[in-house]
């Protein structure tokens, strides 16, 4: 998580769709905000000390406000319920400056945007940016039902509405999402961008890879990490290269937690292997990657890992700390 924060005012809060609240944020003096690129997110500091990451869903061409939309998750870690229940219009909150781990490839000749549920937030920003830039793209948006579809009216009334197709789970066969067909129909050299629930994203990426899409044409951002089972985990050690100190990491304990118990602090944010804040270089050993941040190639290379969630396949990891 970046140390740079801004204090912003919640100038508008609204019900965007069933279970989804939208928030419009501006500086109290209405000065311009730091610019961002499509796909960017911000850290939001919530009541009770929670910090969560939310994608910016407004147009990157505007610098007077940020927009985010948050799905209430009763089974989550508390962030979505906190912002739904405890953040109101007129409140001042702290946010981080925008960061982007999910950018649009400006050199790509064509773009295919696939959104599932609340994963539409960065995809919407991409669509508006690509439309303004005159770029070629198509968008498919999958949700459980129309009343759960955030920004449906905004997309339907946009200048690029003819490039957007909606797919509702409770609708007829005419609106079914033909994943294999959509990917197969993409023009050569198209770049694919996907965001949504983990199962949706894994299905999209698996289908694209099965059809021969190369990794550099696949762009994605997960909203949550993988689920670990402590009963299946093995203990291992990490060694701090700068001091030579060795620290035990037992089952059910993350590397970040083990290090903190011995006074070694690693900067973290999401604590789920999604944001990349804690990425650490591995000098020796074989990481057991459990994050959703590193690419397939980066994981295979093994030079870096995310200690907030990943573990070790070897009995020892030597870290560049």
Short mmCIF file of C-alpha atoms in Angstrom, two decimals:
data_model
loop_
_atom_site.label_atom_id
_atom_site.label_comp_id
_atom_site.label_asym_id
_atom_site.label_seq_id
_atom_site.Cartn_x
_atom_site.Cartn_y
_atom_site.Cartn_z
CA UNK A 1 0.00 0.00 0.00
CA UNK A 2 1.35 3.42 -0.91
CA UNK A 3 2.00 5.86 1.94
CA UNK A 4 0.59 8.73 -0.16
CA UNK A 5 -3.03 9.42 0.77
CA UNK A 6 -5.63 12.04 -0.01
CA UNK A 7 -8.57 13.21 2.05
CA UNK A 8 -11.69 13.27 -0.11
CA UNK A 9 -15.36 14.01 0.42
CA UNK A 10 -18.11 11.57 -0.41
CA UNK A 11 -20.21 13.97 -2.49
CA UNK A 12 -22.69 11.34 -3.63
CA UNK A 13 -23.75 7.86 -2.55
CA UNK A 14 -26.39 5.93 -4.43
CA UNK A 15 -27.88 2.50 -4.98
CA UNK A 16 -26.49 1.48 -8.35
CA UNK A 17 -28.04 -1.99 -8.47
CA UNK A 18 -29.28 -4.66 -6.09
CA UNK A 19 -26.63 -4.99 -3.39
CA UNK A 20 -24.32 -2.46 -5.06
CA UNK A 21 -23.63 1.11 -3.86
CA UNK A 22 -21.90 3.76 -5.90
CA UNK A 23 -19.70 6.47 -4.39
CA UNK A 24 -18.52 9.73 -5.94
CA UNK A 25 -15.42 11.25 -4.35
CA UNK A 26 -14.01 14.77 -4.72
CA UNK A 27 -11.39 16.85 -2.95
CA UNK A 28 -12.99 19.17 -0.36
CA UNK A 29 -11.75 22.25 -2.24
CA UNK A 30 -12.82 20.72 -5.58
CA UNK A 31 -9.26 20.88 -6.92
CA UNK A 32 -8.24 18.39 -9.62
CA UNK A 33 -7.46 14.87 -8.47
CA UNK A 34 -4.41 12.90 -9.64
CA UNK A 35 -5.05 11.52 -13.09
CA UNK A 36 -5.53 7.79 -13.59
CA UNK A 37 -5.58 5.33 -16.45
CA UNK A 38 -8.34 2.86 -17.26
CA UNK A 39 -8.14 -0.23 -15.04
CA UNK A 40 -6.69 1.64 -12.04
CA UNK A 41 -7.78 1.20 -8.43
CA UNK A 42 -7.44 3.10 -5.17
CA UNK A 43 -6.95 2.07 -1.55
CA UNK A 44 -9.90 3.21 0.55
CA UNK A 45 -9.36 3.65 4.30
CA UNK A 46 -12.57 2.60 6.01
CA UNK A 47 -13.95 3.07 9.54
CA UNK A 48 -12.37 0.66 11.99
CA UNK A 49 -8.96 0.72 10.33
CA UNK A 50 -9.82 -1.45 7.33
CA UNK A 51 -8.15 -0.73 4.00
CA UNK A 52 -9.67 -2.11 0.82
CA UNK A 53 -8.96 -1.74 -2.88
CA UNK A 54 -11.69 -0.62 -5.28
CA UNK A 55 -11.45 -0.11 -9.03
CA UNK A 56 -12.16 3.33 -10.44
CA UNK A 57 -15.17 3.10 -12.73
CA UNK A 58 -15.32 6.68 -13.96
CA UNK A 59 -13.87 8.06 -17.15
CA UNK A 60 -10.08 8.57 -17.04
CA UNK A 61 -10.62 11.78 -19.00
CA UNK A 62 -12.16 13.43 -15.91
CA UNK A 63 -9.90 14.71 -13.14
CA UNK A 64 -12.49 16.33 -10.87
CA UNK A 65 -13.91 13.16 -9.27
CA UNK A 66 -13.39 9.47 -8.70
CA UNK A 67 -16.18 6.91 -8.85
CA UNK A 68 -16.25 3.48 -7.25
CA UNK A 69 -18.98 0.87 -6.89
CA UNK A 70 -19.01 -1.75 -4.14
CA UNK A 71 -20.92 -5.02 -3.92
CA UNK A 72 -22.09 -5.84 -0.41
CA UNK A 73 -20.63 -9.21 0.60
CA UNK A 74 -22.11 -10.63 3.79
CA UNK A 75 -19.50 -13.41 3.73
CA UNK A 76 -16.51 -11.15 3.10
CA UNK A 77 -13.91 -9.71 5.45
CA UNK A 78 -16.04 -6.73 6.49
CA UNK A 79 -14.86 -4.06 4.07
CA UNK A 80 -17.93 -3.98 1.85
CA UNK A 81 -20.32 -3.93 4.80
CA UNK A 82 -18.32 -1.12 6.41
CA UNK A 83 -18.47 1.12 3.36
CA UNK A 84 -22.15 0.33 2.76
CA UNK A 85 -23.24 0.94 6.35
CA UNK A 86 -20.79 3.47 7.78
CA UNK A 87 -19.75 5.75 4.90
CA UNK A 88 -22.28 8.45 3.99
CA UNK A 89 -22.63 11.53 1.80
CA UNK A 90 -20.64 14.41 3.28
CA UNK A 91 -18.14 12.16 5.04
CA UNK A 92 -14.42 12.74 4.67
CA UNK A 93 -12.37 9.59 4.05
CA UNK A 94 -8.78 8.85 3.16
CA UNK A 95 -7.82 7.19 -0.10
CA UNK A 96 -4.56 6.23 -1.77
CA UNK A 97 -3.46 7.66 -5.08
CA UNK A 98 -4.50 5.58 -8.10
CA UNK A 99 -2.41 2.56 -9.04
CA UNK A 100 -2.84 0.37 -12.09
CA UNK A 101 -1.96 -3.33 -12.33
CA UNK A 102 -4.60 -3.89 -15.02
CA UNK A 103 -3.87 -1.38 -17.80
CA UNK A 104 -5.11 -1.31 -21.36
CA UNK A 105 -2.44 -2.21 -23.91
CA UNK A 106 -2.42 0.87 -26.12
CA UNK A 107 -0.53 -1.00 -28.85
CA UNK A 108 -3.18 -3.72 -29.25
CA UNK A 109 -5.14 -3.45 -32.53
CA UNK A 110 -8.41 -4.65 -30.97
CA UNK A 111 -9.78 -5.35 -27.49
CA UNK A 112 -12.28 -7.85 -26.07
CA UNK A 113 -13.71 -6.81 -22.68
CA UNK A 114 -15.40 -9.47 -20.53
CA UNK A 115 -17.05 -8.49 -17.24
CA UNK A 116 -18.72 -10.69 -14.65
CA UNK A 117 -20.83 -9.05 -11.93
CA UNK A 118 -19.06 -6.30 -10.00
CA UNK A 119 -16.00 -6.96 -12.17
CA UNK A 120 -17.57 -4.44 -14.52
CA UNK A 121 -15.99 -1.57 -12.59
CA UNK A 122 -12.56 -1.52 -14.29
CA UNK A 123 -14.06 -2.83 -17.54
CA UNK A 124 -16.47 0.12 -17.72
CA UNK A 125 -13.59 2.55 -17.37
CA UNK A 126 -11.74 0.70 -20.13
CA UNK A 127 -14.75 0.81 -22.44
CA UNK A 128 -15.20 4.55 -21.99
CA UNK A 129 -11.50 5.15 -22.53
CA UNK A 130 -11.33 2.98 -25.66
CA UNK A 131 -14.42 4.66 -27.07
CA UNK A 132 -12.93 8.12 -26.51
CA UNK A 133 -9.70 6.98 -28.16
CA UNK A 134 -11.53 5.60 -31.19
CA UNK A 135 -10.17 2.11 -30.55
CA UNK A 136 -11.81 -1.10 -31.75
CA UNK A 137 -13.40 -3.15 -28.98
CA UNK A 138 -16.33 -5.35 -27.99
CA UNK A 139 -17.73 -5.86 -24.51
CA UNK A 140 -19.70 -8.71 -22.94
CA UNK A 141 -21.23 -8.21 -19.49
CA UNK A 142 -22.53 -11.21 -17.52
CA UNK A 143 -24.68 -10.91 -14.39
CA UNK A 144 -27.19 -13.01 -12.46
CA UNK A 145 -30.14 -10.75 -13.33
CA UNK A 146 -30.90 -7.30 -14.68
CA UNK A 147 -31.60 -5.87 -11.22
CA UNK A 148 -28.07 -6.90 -10.17
CA UNK A 149 -26.48 -5.24 -13.21
CA UNK A 150 -24.50 -2.15 -12.23
CA UNK A 151 -24.29 0.66 -14.78
CA UNK A 152 -26.81 -0.97 -17.13
CA UNK A 153 -28.42 2.37 -18.02
CA UNK A 154 -25.06 4.09 -18.42
CA UNK A 155 -23.86 1.43 -20.84
CA UNK A 156 -27.16 1.24 -22.73
CA UNK A 157 -27.13 5.02 -23.19
CA UNK A 158 -23.47 5.28 -24.16
CA UNK A 159 -22.11 6.14 -27.58
CA UNK A 160 -20.68 2.62 -27.79
CA UNK A 161 -23.85 0.76 -26.75
CA UNK A 162 -23.80 -1.18 -30.03
CA UNK A 163 -20.55 -2.83 -28.89
CA UNK A 164 -21.97 -4.03 -25.55
CA UNK A 165 -23.86 -7.28 -25.06
CA UNK A 166 -25.60 -8.14 -21.79
CA UNK A 167 -25.98 -11.72 -20.56
CA UNK A 168 -28.34 -12.42 -17.63
CA UNK A 169 -28.37 -15.83 -15.97
CA UNK A 170 -32.14 -15.70 -15.49
CA UNK A 171 -32.90 -14.70 -19.09
CA UNK A 172 -33.62 -16.94 -22.04
CA UNK A 173 -31.21 -18.80 -24.27
CA UNK A 174 -30.95 -15.77 -26.56
CA UNK A 175 -28.94 -13.96 -23.88
CA UNK A 176 -26.75 -16.91 -22.87
CA UNK A 177 -23.02 -16.24 -22.90
CA UNK A 178 -21.30 -18.48 -25.44
CA UNK A 179 -17.80 -18.22 -23.98
CA UNK A 180 -16.11 -20.54 -26.47
CA UNK A 181 -17.86 -18.86 -29.38
CA UNK A 182 -17.00 -15.33 -28.27
CA UNK A 183 -13.33 -16.15 -27.85
CA UNK A 184 -13.17 -18.10 -31.11
CA UNK A 185 -14.78 -15.21 -33.00
CA UNK A 186 -12.18 -12.67 -31.87
CA UNK A 187 -10.03 -11.25 -34.63
CA UNK A 188 -6.37 -12.27 -34.65
CA UNK A 189 -4.16 -10.20 -32.31
CA UNK A 190 -7.14 -9.13 -30.18
CA UNK A 191 -6.26 -8.57 -26.52
CA UNK A 192 -8.63 -9.94 -23.89
CA UNK A 193 -9.44 -8.24 -20.58
CA UNK A 194 -11.48 -10.04 -17.93
CA UNK A 195 -12.60 -9.20 -14.41
CA UNK A 196 -15.24 -10.77 -12.19
CA UNK A 197 -15.80 -13.67 -9.79
CA UNK A 198 -12.94 -16.15 -9.61
CA UNK A 199 -14.89 -18.98 -11.27
CA UNK A 200 -15.90 -16.75 -14.18
CA UNK A 201 -12.36 -15.53 -14.70
CA UNK A 202 -10.80 -18.97 -14.46
CA UNK A 203 -13.28 -20.27 -17.05
CA UNK A 204 -12.49 -17.41 -19.43
CA UNK A 205 -8.73 -17.77 -19.10
CA UNK A 206 -8.86 -21.56 -19.41
CA UNK A 207 -10.92 -21.32 -22.60
CA UNK A 208 -8.64 -18.68 -24.11
CA UNK A 209 -5.53 -20.73 -23.35
CA UNK A 210 -7.18 -23.86 -24.72
CA UNK A 211 -7.82 -21.97 -27.95
CA UNK A 212 -4.16 -21.00 -28.18
CA UNK A 213 -4.18 -17.42 -26.93
CA UNK A 214 -0.69 -16.39 -25.83
CA UNK A 215 -0.24 -14.96 -22.34
CA UNK A 216 0.71 -11.44 -23.37
CA UNK A 217 -2.77 -11.04 -24.93
CA UNK A 218 -4.53 -12.03 -21.69
CA UNK A 219 -5.12 -9.30 -19.12
CA UNK A 220 -6.97 -9.91 -15.87
CA UNK A 221 -7.53 -8.70 -12.33
CA UNK A 222 -8.84 -10.86 -9.50
CA UNK A 223 -10.81 -9.28 -6.65
CA UNK A 224 -9.99 -12.01 -4.13
CA UNK A 225 -7.26 -14.52 -3.43
CA UNK A 226 -7.39 -18.29 -3.43
CA UNK A 227 -8.70 -20.14 -0.38
CA UNK A 228 -6.08 -22.01 1.66
CA UNK A 229 -6.57 -25.08 3.84
CA UNK A 230 -4.30 -24.95 6.89
CA UNK A 231 -4.70 -28.70 7.42
CA UNK A 232 -2.91 -29.32 4.13
CA UNK A 233 -0.07 -26.87 4.72
CA UNK A 234 3.51 -27.79 5.66
CA UNK A 235 5.83 -25.84 7.93
CA UNK A 236 8.94 -24.24 6.42
CA UNK A 237 11.55 -21.61 7.21
CA UNK A 238 12.37 -18.23 5.72
CA UNK A 239 15.81 -16.69 6.06
CA UNK A 240 16.39 -12.94 5.98
CA UNK A 241 19.33 -12.37 3.64
CA UNK A 242 20.44 -9.12 5.27
CA UNK A 243 20.68 -10.54 8.79
CA UNK A 244 20.88 -14.31 8.32
CA UNK A 245 18.00 -14.78 10.77
CA UNK A 246 15.84 -17.87 10.17
CA UNK A 247 12.14 -17.76 11.03
CA UNK A 248 9.71 -20.66 11.25
CA UNK A 249 6.44 -20.43 9.31
CA UNK A 250 3.97 -22.97 10.75
CA UNK A 251 0.77 -24.17 9.04
CA UNK A 252 -2.01 -21.60 9.20
CA UNK A 253 0.43 -18.71 9.49
CA UNK A 254 1.43 -16.47 6.59
CA UNK A 255 5.01 -15.43 5.94
CA UNK A 256 4.03 -11.82 6.63
CA UNK A 257 2.61 -12.81 10.03
CA UNK A 258 5.68 -14.90 10.92
CA UNK A 259 8.02 -12.07 9.97
CA UNK A 260 6.00 -9.52 11.95
CA UNK A 261 6.27 -11.66 15.09
CA UNK A 262 10.04 -11.29 14.81
CA UNK A 263 10.00 -7.56 14.15
CA UNK A 264 10.37 -7.75 10.36
CA UNK A 265 7.70 -5.59 8.74
CA UNK A 266 6.64 -6.08 5.12
CA UNK A 267 4.41 -3.46 3.52
CA UNK A 268 1.00 -5.00 2.77
CA UNK A 269 -2.42 -3.90 1.63
CA UNK A 270 -4.95 -6.48 0.41
CA UNK A 271 -3.43 -9.46 2.30
CA UNK A 272 -4.99 -11.77 -0.31
CA UNK A 273 -2.34 -11.86 -3.03
CA UNK A 274 -4.25 -9.53 -5.30
CA UNK A 275 -2.61 -6.10 -5.19
CA UNK A 276 1.13 -6.91 -5.34
CA UNK A 277 2.13 -4.49 -2.58
CA UNK A 278 4.10 -7.08 -0.58
CA UNK A 279 5.93 -8.65 -3.55
CA UNK A 280 9.34 -9.85 -2.34
CA UNK A 281 12.38 -11.20 -4.17
CA UNK A 282 13.30 -14.85 -3.53
CA UNK A 283 17.06 -15.57 -3.53
CA UNK A 284 16.86 -19.30 -2.81
CA UNK A 285 14.13 -21.93 -2.59
CA UNK A 286 10.94 -22.72 -4.49
CA UNK A 287 7.85 -20.61 -3.75
CA UNK A 288 4.38 -22.14 -3.60
CA UNK A 289 2.50 -19.38 -5.40
CA UNK A 290 -1.05 -18.80 -4.16
CA UNK A 291 -1.56 -15.26 -5.37
CA UNK A 292 -3.62 -13.84 -8.20
CA UNK A 293 -1.14 -11.08 -9.03
CA UNK A 294 1.91 -12.64 -10.69
CA UNK A 295 1.65 -13.86 -14.27
CA UNK A 296 2.06 -17.51 -15.23
CA UNK A 297 5.56 -16.75 -16.51
CA UNK A 298 6.55 -14.88 -13.34
CA UNK A 299 5.38 -17.74 -11.16
CA UNK A 300 7.30 -20.26 -13.26
CA UNK A 301 10.46 -18.14 -12.99
CA UNK A 302 10.18 -18.04 -9.19
CA UNK A 303 12.15 -14.83 -8.67
CA UNK A 304 9.39 -13.14 -6.69
CA UNK A 305 6.51 -14.22 -4.48
CA UNK A 306 3.79 -12.62 -2.36
CA UNK A 307 4.37 -13.40 1.33
CA UNK A 308 0.88 -12.34 2.37
CA UNK A 309 -0.55 -15.59 0.99
CA UNK A 310 2.06 -17.72 -0.78
CA UNK A 311 4.12 -20.40 0.93
CA UNK A 312 7.10 -22.62 0.05
CA UNK A 313 7.50 -25.95 -1.73
CA UNK A 314 11.02 -26.20 -0.32
CA UNK A 315 11.93 -26.37 3.36
CA UNK A 316 13.70 -23.00 3.15
CA UNK A 317 13.13 -19.72 1.34
CA UNK A 318 15.84 -17.07 1.42
CA UNK A 319 14.27 -13.63 1.01
CA UNK A 320 15.87 -10.40 -0.17
CA UNK A 321 14.97 -8.53 3.00
#
